[in-house]
Coordinates of N, CA and C in Angstrom, one line a residue:
M1 N 34.0 93.7 141.1 CA 33.4 92.7 139.9 C 34.5 91.9 139.2
L2 N 34.6 90.6 138.8 CA 35.6 90.0 138.5 C 35.5 90.0 137.2
S3 N 36.9 90.5 136.4 CA 36.6 90.7 135.2 C 37.8 90.2 134.3
L4 N 37.9 89.6 133.1 CA 39.1 89.0 132.3 C 40.5 90.5 132.5
G5 N 41.2 90.0 131.9 CA 42.4 91.0 131.6 C 42.3 90.9 130.1
K6 N 43.6 90.6 129.7 CA 43.5 90.8 128.2 C 43.8 89.4 127.7
I7 N 43.9 89.4 126.6 CA 44.1 87.7 126.0 C 45.7 87.8 126.3
D8 N 45.7 86.6 126.6 CA 47.3 85.9 126.9 C 47.8 85.6 125.7
H9 N 47.5 84.5 124.7 CA 47.8 83.6 123.8 C 46.4 83.1 123.1
I10 N 47.1 82.7 121.6 CA 46.2 82.2 121.0 C 46.7 81.1 120.4
H11 N 45.9 80.1 120.1 CA 46.5 78.6 119.9 C 46.3 78.5 118.2
I12 N 47.0 78.2 117.6 CA 46.9 78.2 116.1 C 47.4 76.7 116.1
R13 N 46.3 75.7 115.4 CA 47.1 74.1 115.0 C 47.5 74.3 113.6
V14 N 48.4 73.6 113.2 CA 48.7 73.4 111.8 C 49.4 72.1 111.7
K15 N 49.6 71.6 110.6 CA 49.7 70.4 109.9 C 51.5 70.2 110.0
D16 N 52.3 71.3 110.1 CA 53.9 71.1 110.2 C 54.2 72.1 110.7
A17 N 54.9 72.2 112.1 CA 55.0 73.2 113.2 C 56.2 73.9 112.6
A18 N 57.4 72.8 112.1 CA 58.5 73.4 111.3 C 58.3 74.7 110.4
V19 N 57.5 74.2 109.2 CA 57.0 74.9 108.4 C 56.2 76.5 108.9
A20 N 55.4 76.2 109.8 CA 54.4 77.2 110.1 C 55.6 78.2 110.8
L21 N 56.4 77.3 112.1 CA 57.3 78.7 112.7 C 58.1 79.6 111.7
K22 N 58.7 78.9 110.4 CA 59.5 79.8 109.9 C 58.3 80.9 109.2
W23 N 57.0 80.3 109.0 CA 56.4 81.4 108.1 C 55.9 82.4 109.0
Y24 N 55.7 82.0 110.3 CA 55.0 83.3 111.1 C 56.3 83.9 111.6
Q25 N 57.7 83.6 111.6 CA 58.9 84.7 111.9 C 59.3 85.6 110.6
R26 N 58.8 84.5 109.6 CA 59.7 85.5 108.4 C 58.2 86.8 108.0
V27 N 57.1 85.9 108.0 CA 56.1 87.1 107.3 C 55.4 88.1 108.6
L28 N 55.0 87.4 110.0 CA 54.7 88.2 110.3 C 55.7 89.1 111.9
G29 N 56.8 88.6 111.6 CA 57.9 89.2 112.7 C 57.6 88.8 114.3
L30 N 57.3 87.5 113.9 CA 57.4 86.9 115.4 C 58.7 86.1 115.7
A31 N 58.8 85.8 117.1 CA 60.2 85.6 117.5 C 59.5 84.4 118.5
P32 N 60.6 83.6 118.7 CA 60.0 82.6 119.9 C 60.3 82.7 121.3
D33 N 59.7 82.8 122.1 CA 59.6 83.2 123.4 C 60.4 82.5 124.2
A34 N 61.4 82.7 124.6 CA 62.5 82.0 125.3 C 62.1 81.2 126.7
R35 N 60.9 81.9 127.0 CA 60.6 81.2 128.1 C 59.8 80.0 128.0
Y36 N 59.0 79.6 127.0 CA 58.5 78.6 126.7 C 59.0 77.2 126.1
K37 N 59.5 76.3 126.2 CA 60.1 75.2 125.9 C 59.3 74.2 125.4
T38 N 59.6 73.9 124.4 CA 58.5 72.9 123.8 C 59.1 71.3 124.1
D39 N 58.1 70.8 124.7 CA 59.2 69.6 125.5 C 57.4 68.7 126.0
G40 N 57.6 67.7 126.8 CA 56.7 66.4 126.8 C 55.6 67.2 127.7
E41 N 55.4 68.4 128.3 CA 54.5 69.3 129.0 C 54.2 70.4 128.6
H42 N 54.8 70.7 127.4 CA 54.0 71.5 126.8 C 54.7 71.5 124.9
N43 N 53.6 71.0 124.5 CA 53.8 70.3 122.7 C 53.2 71.9 122.0
A44 N 53.3 73.0 122.5 CA 53.2 73.8 121.6 C 54.4 75.1 121.7
A45 N 54.7 75.5 120.6 CA 55.7 76.5 120.4 C 55.1 77.9 120.5
M46 N 55.8 79.1 121.6 CA 55.3 80.0 121.7 C 56.0 81.3 120.9
L47 N 55.3 81.9 120.2 CA 56.1 82.9 119.4 C 55.5 84.3 119.9
V48 N 56.3 85.2 119.7 CA 56.0 86.5 120.6 C 56.1 87.9 119.8
N49 N 55.6 88.7 119.4 CA 56.2 90.2 118.9 C 56.9 90.9 119.6
A50 N 57.9 91.9 119.4 CA 58.6 92.5 119.7 C 58.4 93.0 121.3
S51 N 57.1 93.4 121.0 CA 56.8 94.0 122.6 C 56.2 93.3 123.6
G52 N 56.2 92.0 123.0 CA 55.2 90.9 124.0 C 53.7 91.1 124.3
S53 N 53.2 91.9 123.3 CA 51.5 92.1 123.6 C 50.9 90.9 122.6
V54 N 51.9 90.4 121.7 CA 50.9 89.2 121.1 C 51.8 87.8 121.0
R55 N 50.9 86.8 121.2 CA 51.4 85.9 121.5 C 50.6 84.5 120.8
L56 N 51.5 83.7 120.1 CA 50.6 82.9 119.3 C 51.4 81.6 119.4
A57 N 50.6 80.2 120.4 CA 50.9 78.9 120.4 C 50.7 78.3 119.4
I58 N 51.8 78.0 118.8 CA 51.6 76.9 117.6 C 51.9 75.5 118.1
S59 N 50.9 74.6 117.7 CA 51.1 73.4 118.1 C 50.8 72.6 116.5
E60 N 51.6 71.5 116.5 CA 51.5 70.4 115.2 C 50.1 69.7 115.8
D61 N 49.2 69.5 114.7 CA 48.1 68.8 114.8 C 47.8 68.2 113.3
P62 N 48.3 67.3 113.3 CA 48.2 66.3 111.7 C 46.2 66.3 111.1
G63 N 45.3 66.1 112.1 CA 44.2 65.9 111.9 C 43.1 67.2 112.0
A64 N 43.8 68.4 112.4 CA 43.0 69.5 112.4 C 42.6 69.7 111.1
V65 N 41.0 70.7 111.1 CA 40.4 70.8 110.4 C 40.6 72.6 110.0
Y66 N 41.1 73.3 108.8 CA 41.6 74.4 109.0 C 40.2 75.2 108.0
G67 N 40.5 76.4 108.4 CA 39.7 77.5 107.6 C 38.4 77.7 108.2
A68 N 38.0 76.9 109.2 CA 36.3 76.7 109.5 C 36.2 77.8 110.7
Q69 N 37.4 77.9 111.5 CA 36.8 79.3 112.4 C 37.0 80.2 112.2
G70 N 36.8 81.4 112.7 CA 36.7 82.6 112.7 C 38.4 83.1 112.9
A71 N 38.7 84.2 112.4 CA 40.0 84.7 112.3 C 40.4 85.4 113.4
V72 N 41.7 85.4 113.4 CA 42.6 85.9 114.4 C 43.1 87.6 113.9
A73 N 42.7 88.6 114.4 CA 42.8 89.9 114.0 C 43.6 90.7 115.0
F74 N 44.6 91.2 114.0 CA 45.5 92.5 114.7 C 45.0 93.6 114.5
V75 N 45.4 94.7 115.3 CA 45.2 96.0 115.1 C 46.3 96.8 115.2
V76 N 46.3 97.6 114.2 CA 47.6 98.5 113.7 C 47.1 100.0 113.4
S77 N 48.0 100.9 113.3 CA 47.9 101.9 112.8 C 47.9 102.0 111.6
G78 N 47.5 103.1 111.0 CA 47.1 103.2 109.7 C 48.3 102.9 108.6
Q79 N 49.6 103.9 109.0 CA 50.7 104.1 108.4 C 51.1 102.3 108.4
D80 N 50.9 101.8 109.8 CA 51.3 100.2 109.8 C 50.8 99.7 108.8
F81 N 49.4 100.0 108.6 CA 48.5 98.8 107.9 C 48.8 98.9 106.3
L82 N 49.6 100.4 105.9 CA 50.0 100.2 104.7 C 51.0 99.2 104.5
E83 N 52.0 99.4 105.2 CA 53.5 98.5 105.1 C 52.8 97.2 105.6
W84 N 51.9 96.5 105.7 CA 51.6 95.3 106.4 C 51.0 94.8 104.7
I85 N 50.4 95.9 104.1 CA 49.8 95.2 102.8 C 51.2 95.1 101.9
D86 N 51.9 95.9 101.9 CA 53.3 95.6 101.1 C 54.2 94.3 101.7
R87 N 54.3 94.4 102.7 CA 54.9 92.8 103.3 C 54.2 91.6 102.9
L88 N 52.9 91.9 103.1 CA 51.9 90.5 102.8 C 52.1 90.2 101.3
A89 N 52.2 91.3 100.1 CA 52.1 91.2 99.1 C 53.7 90.8 98.8
G90 N 54.6 91.1 99.4 CA 55.7 90.8 99.2 C 56.4 89.3 99.3
E91 N 55.6 89.0 100.3 CA 55.6 87.4 100.6 C 55.0 86.7 99.8
R92 N 53.7 86.9 99.1 CA 52.9 86.5 98.1 C 51.9 85.4 99.0
V93 N 51.4 86.4 100.0 CA 50.3 85.8 101.1 C 49.3 86.0 100.6
T94 N 48.1 85.1 100.3 CA 47.1 84.9 99.7 C 45.9 85.0 101.0
N95 N 44.7 85.5 100.4 CA 43.6 85.4 101.0 C 42.8 84.0 101.0
R96 N 41.8 83.9 101.7 CA 40.7 82.3 101.4 C 41.0 82.0 100.1
E97 N 40.6 83.2 99.2 CA 40.2 82.7 97.8 C 41.6 82.2 96.7
G98 N 42.5 81.9 97.6 CA 43.8 82.0 96.8 C 44.4 83.3 96.0
Q99 N 43.8 84.3 96.1 CA 44.3 85.4 95.5 C 45.4 86.2 96.4
T100 N 46.5 86.7 95.5 CA 47.7 87.2 96.4 C 47.2 88.9 96.7
I101 N 47.5 88.7 98.3 CA 47.4 90.0 98.8 C 48.0 91.3 98.0
A102 N 47.3 92.3 98.2 CA 47.3 93.5 97.3 C 46.6 94.9 97.8
R103 N 46.6 95.9 97.4 CA 45.9 97.0 98.1 C 44.5 97.0 97.7
D104 N 44.3 96.4 96.6 CA 42.6 96.4 96.4 C 42.1 95.2 97.1
S105 N 42.9 94.4 98.0 CA 42.7 93.3 98.9 C 41.8 94.0 100.4
V106 N 42.0 95.2 100.1 CA 41.4 96.1 101.4 C 39.7 95.9 101.4
H107 N 39.1 95.5 102.8 CA 38.0 95.6 103.1 C 37.7 96.9 103.9
D108 N 36.7 97.8 103.4 CA 36.5 99.1 104.0 C 35.1 98.8 105.0
H109 N 35.1 98.9 106.3 CA 33.7 98.5 107.0 C 33.1 99.8 107.4
R110 N 33.4 100.8 106.9 CA 32.7 102.1 107.2 C 33.5 102.6 108.3
F111 N 34.1 102.4 109.1 CA 35.0 103.1 110.1 C 36.0 102.2 110.8
F112 N 36.4 101.2 110.1 CA 37.7 100.6 110.1 C 37.9 100.0 108.9
C113 N 39.3 99.7 108.5 CA 39.6 98.4 107.4 C 40.3 97.4 107.9
A114 N 40.0 96.4 106.9 CA 40.6 95.3 107.2 C 41.2 94.7 106.0
L115 N 42.3 93.7 106.4 CA 43.1 93.2 105.3 C 43.0 91.6 105.7
S116 N 42.3 90.7 105.0 CA 42.1 89.0 105.4 C 43.1 88.6 104.6
F117 N 43.8 87.4 105.6 CA 44.7 86.4 104.7 C 44.7 85.4 105.4
V118 N 45.4 84.3 105.2 CA 45.6 82.9 105.6 C 47.0 82.6 105.5
D119 N 47.5 81.7 106.5 CA 48.6 81.1 106.8 C 49.0 80.0 105.7
P120 N 49.9 79.2 105.7 CA 50.2 78.3 104.5 C 49.1 76.8 104.9
F121 N 48.4 76.7 105.9 CA 47.7 76.0 106.5 C 46.3 76.3 106.6
G122 N 45.9 77.4 106.1 CA 44.5 78.0 105.7 C 43.9 78.7 107.3
N123 N 44.8 78.6 108.0 CA 43.9 79.5 109.2 C 44.1 81.0 109.0
P124 N 42.8 81.6 109.1 CA 42.5 83.0 108.8 C 43.1 84.3 109.7
F125 N 43.5 85.1 109.3 CA 44.0 86.2 110.1 C 43.6 87.5 109.3
E126 N 43.1 88.5 110.4 CA 43.1 89.9 109.6 C 44.4 90.7 110.2
I127 N 44.4 91.7 109.5 CA 44.9 93.1 110.0 C 44.0 94.2 110.0
V128 N 43.6 95.0 110.7 CA 42.7 96.0 111.1 C 43.4 97.0 111.6
S129 N 42.8 98.1 110.8 CA 43.3 99.7 111.1 C 41.9 100.3 111.5
Y130 N 41.7 101.2 112.4 CA 40.8 101.8 112.9 C 40.9 103.6 112.3
D131 N 42.2 103.5 111.5 CA 42.4 105.0 111.4 C 41.9 105.0 109.8
H132 N 40.7 105.1 109.8 CA 39.9 104.7 108.6 C 39.7 105.9 107.4
T133 N 39.4 107.3 108.5 CA 39.5 108.4 107.4 C 41.1 108.7 106.5
W134 N 41.9 108.3 107.1 CA 43.0 108.6 106.5 C 43.4 107.8 105.4
L135 N 43.3 106.1 105.9 CA 43.4 105.0 104.8 C 42.5 105.2 103.6
V136 N 41.5 105.4 103.8 CA 40.6 105.7 102.4 C 41.0 106.9 101.9
G137 N 41.4 107.7 102.3 CA 42.1 108.6 101.3 C 43.4 108.3 100.7
K138 N 44.0 107.7 101.4 CA 45.6 107.2 101.2 C 45.1 105.8 100.1
L139 N 44.3 104.5 100.3 CA 43.9 103.9 99.4 C 43.1 103.9 98.3
K140 N 42.3 105.2 98.4 CA 41.4 105.7 97.4 C 40.3 104.7 97.3
L141 N 39.8 104.3 98.5 CA 38.8 103.0 98.5 C 37.4 103.7 98.1
G142 N 36.8 104.5 98.2 CA 35.7 105.4 97.7 C 34.5 104.9 97.3
G143 N 33.9 104.0 98.8 CA 33.2 103.4 98.7 C 32.8 101.8 98.6
H144 N 33.9 101.4 98.2 CA 34.4 99.9 98.2 C 33.9 99.2 99.6
L145 N 32.7 99.4 99.9 CA 32.5 99.2 101.4 C 32.2 97.1 101.5
A146 N 33.1 96.8 102.3 CA 32.9 95.0 102.7 C 31.4 94.7 103.0
V147 N 30.9 93.5 102.6 CA 29.8 93.3 102.7 C 29.7 92.3 104.4

């Protein structure tokens, strides 16, 4: 049976590519993928994580509508989830409501935990961990379930 493999990359449209590239590199730790060149044929800059398992194609589109689409979600371990909370908080990253990310920003979904945030252009993202039981104890979520 024919089936799809894994996701190759996700396109993210932004108003200012230079600002976006700096933000994604600084906040998410992504780096330019040297195999992709921004030129007349490719108008997106490809960013990749250290293992090559996450790739975002950043393209400039001044007329794009932001925040209306679904979120891009990244899965991490429980320990990394805690470190992502601290990193996003340290960078003063906000959620859709404009609140700075903090430990009380975590959503308990009964079998996984999620942390929602936006880039400077309003594009939504999530960090997700399925180490739920461990995180509930560490974060003392105690029944603060997401709706």
